Coordinates of C-alpha atoms in Angstrom, one line a residue:
M184 CA 0.0 0.0 0.0
K185 CA 3.1 2.3 0.0
G186 CA 2.5 5.5 -1.9
R187 CA -1.3 5.1 -2.0
S188 CA -3.8 7.3 -0.3
M189 CA -7.5 7.3 0.3
K190 CA -9.7 8.4 -2.7
I191 CA -12.4 11.0 -1.7
V192 CA -15.6 11.1 -3.7
T193 CA -18.2 13.9 -3.3
P194 CA -21.3 15.1 -5.2
H195 CA -20.4 18.1 -7.3
Y196 CA -22.6 20.4 -5.2
Y197 CA -20.9 19.3 -2.0
K198 CA -18.3 22.0 -2.2
D199 CA -21.1 24.6 -2.0
F200 CA -22.2 23.6 1.5
K201 CA -21.4 25.8 4.5
C202 CA -23.2 25.8 7.8
I203 CA -25.0 29.1 8.2
A204 CA -25.1 28.7 12.0
G205 CA -27.4 31.2 13.8
A206 CA -29.0 32.3 10.5
C207 CA -30.6 28.9 10.1
T208 CA -34.3 28.7 10.7
D209 CA -33.8 25.2 12.3
T210 CA -31.1 23.8 14.5
C211 CA -29.3 20.5 14.3
C212 CA -28.6 20.7 18.0
A213 CA -32.1 19.8 19.3
G214 CA -34.4 16.8 19.2
W215 CA -31.9 14.0 19.5
D216 CA -29.1 12.9 21.8
V217 CA -25.6 14.2 21.1
D218 CA -23.2 11.2 20.9
V219 CA -19.6 12.1 21.7
D220 CA -16.8 9.9 20.4
D221 CA -14.3 8.5 22.7
K222 CA -11.4 10.7 21.6
S223 CA -13.4 13.9 22.2
Y224 CA -14.7 12.6 25.5
R225 CA -11.2 12.0 26.7
Y226 CA -10.2 15.6 25.7
Y227 CA -13.3 17.1 27.3
K228 CA -12.4 15.5 30.6
T229 CA -9.1 17.5 30.6
V230 CA -10.7 20.9 30.1
D231 CA -10.2 23.1 33.1
G232 CA -12.0 26.2 34.5
N233 CA -15.7 27.1 34.5
F234 CA -16.2 25.7 31.1
G235 CA -14.6 22.4 32.1
K236 CA -17.0 22.2 35.0
R237 CA -19.9 22.8 32.7
L238 CA -18.7 20.1 30.4
K239 CA -18.3 17.5 33.1
S240 CA -21.8 18.3 34.5
V241 CA -23.6 17.2 31.3
M242 CA -21.4 14.3 30.2
V243 CA -23.0 10.8 30.6
P244 CA -20.4 8.0 30.0
E245 CA -21.3 5.2 27.7
K246 CA -20.2 1.6 28.3
E247 CA -18.9 1.3 24.7
G248 CA -16.7 4.4 25.2
G249 CA -17.5 8.1 24.7
C250 CA -20.4 9.8 26.2
T251 CA -23.7 11.6 25.5
F252 CA -24.6 15.1 26.6
T253 CA -27.7 15.5 28.8
L254 CA -30.3 17.5 26.9
Q255 CA -32.0 20.5 28.4
N256 CA -35.6 21.0 27.2
G257 CA -34.7 18.8 24.2
R258 CA -31.7 21.0 23.2
C259 CA -28.0 20.4 23.5
P260 CA -26.8 22.0 26.7
F261 CA -24.2 24.1 24.7
L262 CA -26.8 25.5 22.3
N263 CA -27.2 29.1 23.4
D264 CA -30.2 31.5 22.9
N265 CA -28.8 32.6 19.6
N266 CA -28.7 29.0 18.3
L267 CA -24.9 29.1 18.4
C268 CA -22.6 26.5 20.0
D269 CA -20.9 27.6 23.2
L270 CA -18.5 24.7 23.0
Y271 CA -17.4 25.9 19.5
I272 CA -17.0 29.4 20.8
A273 CA -15.0 28.3 23.9
L274 CA -12.8 25.6 22.5
G275 CA -12.8 26.1 18.7
E276 CA -14.1 24.2 15.7
D277 CA -11.4 21.5 15.9
K278 CA -12.6 20.5 19.3
L279 CA -16.1 19.6 18.2
C280 CA -17.0 15.9 18.6
D281 CA -17.3 13.8 15.4
T282 CA -21.1 14.0 15.4
C283 CA -21.2 17.8 15.5
A284 CA -18.3 18.3 13.1
E285 CA -19.7 16.0 10.5
F286 CA -23.5 16.8 10.5
P287 CA -25.2 16.9 8.0
R288 CA -22.4 15.1 6.2
F289 CA -22.3 11.3 5.9
I290 CA -19.2 9.2 5.3
N291 CA -19.1 5.8 3.7
E292 CA -15.9 3.8 3.3
Y293 CA -15.3 1.0 0.8
G294 CA -11.8 -0.3 0.8
S295 CA -9.6 2.6 -0.3
V296 CA -12.5 4.8 -1.3
K297 CA -14.2 7.3 1.1
E298 CA -17.6 8.7 -0.1
I299 CA -18.8 11.9 1.5
G300 CA -22.1 13.7 1.0
I301 CA -24.7 15.9 2.7
A302 CA -28.2 14.9 3.8
P303 CA -31.4 16.8 3.3
S304 CA -32.0 16.6 7.0
C305 CA -30.2 20.0 7.1
K306 CA -32.3 22.7 5.4
T307 CA -29.2 24.4 3.9
A308 CA -28.0 21.1 2.5
G309 CA -31.5 20.4 1.2
E310 CA -31.7 23.8 -0.6
I311 CA -28.4 23.0 -2.3
M312 CA -29.5 19.6 -3.4
F313 CA -33.0 20.6 -4.6
N314 CA -31.7 23.7 -6.4
Y315 CA -29.1 21.7 -8.4
D316 CA -30.8 21.4 -11.8
K317 CA -27.9 19.9 -13.7
V318 CA -27.0 16.3 -14.3
L319 CA -25.2 15.3 -11.1
T320 CA -21.5 14.4 -11.4
F321 CA -19.1 13.4 -8.7
D322 CA -15.7 14.8 -7.9
E323 CA -12.7 12.6 -7.0
E324 CA -9.5 13.5 -5.3
E325 CA -6.7 11.8 -3.2
D326 CA -6.5 12.9 0.4
G327 CA -2.7 12.9 0.3
K328 CA -2.3 10.9 3.5
P329 CA -0.6 7.5 3.4
L330 CA -3.1 4.6 3.3
T331 CA -2.2 2.5 6.3
G332 CA -5.3 0.2 6.1
Y333 CA -8.9 -0.1 5.0
N334 CA -12.1 -1.9 5.8
D335 CA -12.4 -5.5 4.6
I336 CA -15.0 -5.9 1.8
D337 CA -15.6 -8.4 -1.0
G338 CA -13.7 -6.5 -3.8
F339 CA -15.4 -8.4 -6.7
L340 CA -18.9 -7.7 -5.4
Y341 CA -18.0 -4.1 -4.7
M342 CA -16.9 -3.6 -8.3
Q343 CA -20.1 -5.2 -9.6
L344 CA -22.2 -3.0 -7.4
R345 CA -20.3 0.1 -8.3
N346 CA -20.9 -0.5 -12.0
A347 CA -24.6 -1.3 -11.2
R348 CA -24.9 2.0 -9.3
K349 CA -23.4 4.0 -12.2
C350 CA -26.2 2.4 -14.4
A351 CA -28.8 3.4 -11.8
Y352 CA -27.5 7.0 -11.9
D353 CA -27.9 7.0 -15.7
I354 CA -31.5 5.7 -15.4
I355 CA -32.4 8.3 -12.8
Q356 CA -31.0 11.2 -14.8
N357 CA -32.5 10.1 -18.1
K358 CA -35.2 12.7 -18.8
K359 CA -37.0 10.3 -21.2
Y360 CA -38.5 8.8 -18.0
T361 CA -40.5 10.5 -15.3
P362 CA -39.5 10.0 -11.7
D363 CA -42.4 7.6 -11.3
E364 CA -41.2 5.6 -14.3
V365 CA -37.6 5.7 -13.0
C366 CA -38.9 4.0 -9.8
L367 CA -40.7 1.3 -11.8
I368 CA -37.4 0.5 -13.5
L369 CA -35.4 0.6 -10.3
I370 CA -37.8 -1.9 -8.7
E371 CA -37.2 -4.4 -11.4
Y372 CA -33.5 -3.6 -11.5
A373 CA -33.1 -4.4 -7.8
I374 CA -35.1 -7.6 -8.0
R375 CA -32.9 -9.0 -10.8
I376 CA -29.6 -8.0 -9.1
Q377 CA -30.8 -9.5 -5.8
K378 CA -31.6 -12.8 -7.4
H379 CA -28.0 -13.2 -8.5
M380 CA -26.7 -12.1 -5.1
D381 CA -28.9 -14.6 -3.4
D382 CA -27.7 -17.3 -5.8
E383 CA -24.1 -16.3 -5.0
R384 CA -23.6 -15.5 -8.7
D385 CA -22.2 -12.0 -8.4
D386 CA -20.6 -12.4 -11.8
L387 CA -24.0 -12.3 -13.4
I388 CA -24.8 -8.8 -12.1
A389 CA -22.9 -7.4 -15.1
N390 CA -25.5 -9.0 -17.4
V391 CA -28.3 -7.2 -15.6
V392 CA -26.4 -3.9 -15.9
K393 CA -25.8 -4.4 -19.6
S394 CA -29.5 -5.1 -20.2
F395 CA -30.6 -2.1 -18.3
K396 CA -28.5 0.2 -20.5
D397 CA -30.9 -0.7 -23.4
E398 CA -33.8 1.8 -23.5
K399 CA -35.9 -0.8 -25.4
I400 CA -35.7 -3.1 -22.4
L401 CA -36.5 -0.2 -20.0
D402 CA -39.5 0.8 -22.2
K403 CA -40.8 -2.7 -22.0
I404 CA -40.4 -2.9 -18.2
I405 CA -42.5 0.3 -17.9
A406 CA -45.1 -0.9 -20.3
D407 CA -45.4 -4.3 -18.5
A408 CA -45.5 -2.6 -15.1
K409 CA -48.3 -0.3 -16.2
K410 CA -50.2 -3.2 -17.7
K411 CA -50.0 -5.2 -14.5
K412 CA -50.9 -2.1 -12.5
T413 CA -54.2 -1.4 -14.4
Y414 CA -54.2 1.3 -11.8
D415 CA -56.0 -0.2 -8.9
S416 CA -56.5 3.3 -7.5
F417 CA -58.2 2.3 -4.3
R418 CA -55.5 -0.1 -3.2
G419 CA -52.8 2.4 -4.2
F420 CA -54.7 5.1 -2.2
K421 CA -54.9 2.9 0.9
D422 CA -51.2 1.8 0.7
I423 CA -49.8 5.4 0.6
G424 CA -51.9 6.3 3.6
R425 CA -50.4 3.3 5.5
F426 CA -47.0 4.8 5.1
F427 CA -47.9 7.4 7.7
E428 CA -50.2 5.3 9.9
K429 CA -47.2 3.1 10.6
F430 CA -45.2 6.1 11.9
D431 CA -47.3 5.9 15.0
G432 CA -45.0 5.1 18.0
M433 CA -41.8 6.2 16.3
E434 CA -39.4 8.5 17.9
V435 CA -40.3 12.1 16.9
I436 CA -37.2 14.1 16.2
N437 CA -38.9 17.4 15.3
P438 CA -42.6 18.1 16.4
D439 CA -43.2 19.8 13.0
W440 CA -43.2 16.3 11.6
L441 CA -46.5 15.6 13.3
K442 CA -47.9 18.8 11.7
Y443 CA -47.3 17.3 8.2
C444 CA -48.7 13.9 9.3
D445 CA -51.8 15.7 10.3
I446 CA -51.9 17.6 7.0
Q447 CA -51.6 14.4 5.0
E448 CA -54.3 12.8 7.1
K449 CA -56.7 15.7 6.5
F450 CA -55.9 15.6 2.8
M451 CA -56.5 11.8 2.5
K452 CA -59.9 12.2 4.2
S453 CA -60.8 14.9 1.7
C454 CA -59.9 12.6 -1.2
H455 CA -62.6 10.1 -0.3
D456 CA -61.3 7.5 -2.8
G457 CA -58.4 6.5 -5.0
S458 CA -59.7 8.2 -8.2
S459 CA -59.8 11.6 -6.6
Y460 CA -56.4 11.0 -5.1
E461 CA -55.0 10.1 -8.4
K462 CA -56.5 13.2 -10.0
Y463 CA -54.7 15.3 -7.3
V464 CA -51.4 13.6 -8.1
I465 CA -51.8 14.1 -11.8
D466 CA -52.6 17.8 -11.4
F467 CA -49.7 18.2 -9.0
E468 CA -47.4 16.6 -11.6
E469 CA -48.5 19.2 -14.1
Y470 CA -48.0 22.0 -11.6
Y471 CA -44.6 20.7 -10.6
N472 CA -43.4 19.8 -14.1
D473 CA -40.5 22.3 -14.2
R474 CA -39.2 21.2 -10.8
Q475 CA -39.2 17.4 -11.4
F476 CA -35.4 17.6 -11.3
E477 CA -35.7 17.9 -7.5
Y478 CA -37.1 14.4 -7.2
R479 CA -34.3 13.1 -9.4
Q480 CA -31.8 14.7 -7.1
L481 CA -33.5 13.0 -4.1
L482 CA -33.3 9.6 -5.8
M483 CA -29.6 10.3 -6.7
Y484 CA -29.0 11.1 -3.0
Y485 CA -30.5 7.8 -1.8
I486 CA -28.7 5.7 -4.4
Y487 CA -25.4 7.4 -3.7
R488 CA -25.7 7.1 0.0
Y489 CA -27.1 3.5 0.4
F490 CA -26.6 1.4 -2.7
L491 CA -23.1 0.2 -2.1
D492 CA -23.8 -0.8 1.5
A493 CA -25.3 -3.9 -0.1
V494 CA -21.7 -5.1 -0.2
Y495 CA -22.0 -5.7 3.6
D496 CA -25.6 -7.1 4.0
I497 CA -26.2 -8.5 0.5
N498 CA -29.6 -6.7 0.4
I499 CA -29.8 -4.5 -2.7
V500 CA -33.6 -4.5 -2.6
L501 CA -33.6 -2.7 0.8
K502 CA -31.2 0.0 -0.5
V503 CA -33.4 0.6 -3.6
K504 CA -36.6 0.6 -1.5
N505 CA -35.0 3.4 0.7
A506 CA -34.9 5.5 -2.5
I507 CA -38.3 4.7 -3.9
I508 CA -40.1 4.9 -0.5
G509 CA -38.3 8.2 0.3
Y510 CA -39.4 9.6 -3.0
A511 CA -43.0 8.3 -2.7
A512 CA -43.3 9.6 0.8
L513 CA -41.9 13.1 0.0
R514 CA -44.0 13.4 -3.2
H515 CA -47.2 12.4 -1.2
L516 CA -46.5 15.0 1.5
D517 CA -45.8 17.6 -1.2
V518 CA -49.1 16.8 -2.9
A519 CA -50.9 17.0 0.5
A520 CA -49.3 20.3 1.4
W521 CA -50.0 21.7 -2.1
A522 CA -53.6 20.7 -2.0
V523 CA -54.2 22.1 1.5
N524 CA -52.3 25.4 0.6
G525 CA -54.7 26.1 -2.3
K526 CA -52.6 24.2 -4.8
K527 CA -49.4 26.1 -4.2
L528 CA -46.1 24.7 -2.8
S529 CA -43.0 26.9 -2.3
K530 CA -39.4 25.6 -2.6
T531 CA -39.0 26.6 1.1
E532 CA -41.8 24.3 2.2
Q533 CA -40.7 21.5 0.0
V534 CA -37.2 21.6 1.5
D535 CA -38.7 21.7 5.0
I536 CA -40.8 18.6 4.3
A537 CA -37.8 16.8 3.0
H538 CA -35.7 17.7 6.0
L539 CA -38.4 16.5 8.4
Y540 CA -38.7 13.1 6.7
S541 CA -35.0 12.7 6.5
R542 CA -34.6 13.4 10.2
Q543 CA -37.3 10.9 11.1
F544 CA -36.1 8.1 8.8
E545 CA -32.3 8.6 8.7
H546 CA -31.3 10.3 12.0
S547 CA -32.9 8.1 14.5
Y548 CA -31.2 4.8 14.8
T549 CA -34.4 3.3 16.3
N550 CA -36.6 4.6 13.5
F551 CA -34.1 3.5 10.8
E552 CA -33.9 0.0 12.1
K553 CA -37.6 -0.4 12.5
Y554 CA -38.3 1.0 9.1
S555 CA -35.7 -1.2 7.5
E556 CA -37.5 -4.2 8.9
K557 CA -40.9 -2.9 7.8
F558 CA -39.7 -2.1 4.3
M559 CA -38.8 -5.8 3.9
S560 CA -41.9 -7.3 5.5
M561 CA -45.0 -5.1 5.2
R562 CA -47.3 -5.4 2.2
C563 CA -47.7 -1.6 1.8
Y564 CA -43.9 -1.5 1.0
G565 CA -43.9 -4.5 -1.3
Y566 CA -43.2 -4.5 -5.0
S567 CA -46.9 -4.6 -6.1
S568 CA -47.8 -1.8 -3.8
L569 CA -44.9 0.4 -4.8
R570 CA -45.8 -0.2 -8.5
R571 CA -49.4 0.9 -7.8
M572 CA -48.2 4.2 -6.3
M573 CA -46.4 5.2 -9.5
V574 CA -48.7 7.2 -11.8

């Protein structure tokens, strides 16, 4: 490994992200526990003076190492009245724990490749993502540090999945297909790849990738899916409603999430049946026609963030479901808010809805684990149900 360094990959818009601190209309320092890594915890225990006493008074040691900060009225104890971080002010940016220094960034490592991105759970990150109306590309660079080791993965499977993900990117960004049609294709794509993974024939994944580069095959998949669908509007209507019924009992990261759950419930009651719901969706699609790229960027985000993790758990279907369900849930909430708001939806509100869903789904370990299980077991998240939801 002498002479080699870690390759860093980021979405092209990543370089535009900068925390706006107190100017943000939300805060990332409330609603969830602050997990402090062991290195930071050891340092915080050495801090002297009044601030050191303040630190020690809120640190709760964890058995596995590190600690958590005791929240005060649901807020980090160092979040001041101006929504600024007293710890940052007192000790400097380089003394923030990993959780605070990285949010809303995520980091995935595969061998000698480190992939970094930003999540829509941060409004500023969401604005950057949803305003990016170009074909998304990724920047690569070496970090310049000697590579002393890397995590152990199946190199062959990783390469197959990386090529498969590149094909998924091309499908998502192909404007010939609507976001709904992209989802229909991705469902079938995941099923076919999963079959080869289950059969331990990873070498055959390349054949699936090759076939899904042919638009004639993609056109047939869409036509077949729409034939099978014959739009059972009532069942599709009931299934999308169950997305939010099943959020009952989940950890609530931001109370505003409940507001949108109530909005969608009010909207669903006003629809009465599947036909009226479908009409709302079709009208919204026309209203939102010039902003469909926002949904493509959301699908790109999910595929970029989760797809390659199938190298660890051999479950590509779950990774693709994360993307399709995330899109379906956000589009449904957008339609509901648009309908309730007199058929208007601002970019600000759309970003807000996306950030609330992302926090619920991605930033609660409990919620994420529960939903991963539900996505694989419940009928409303099954292939047939997801196909019915696509107009």
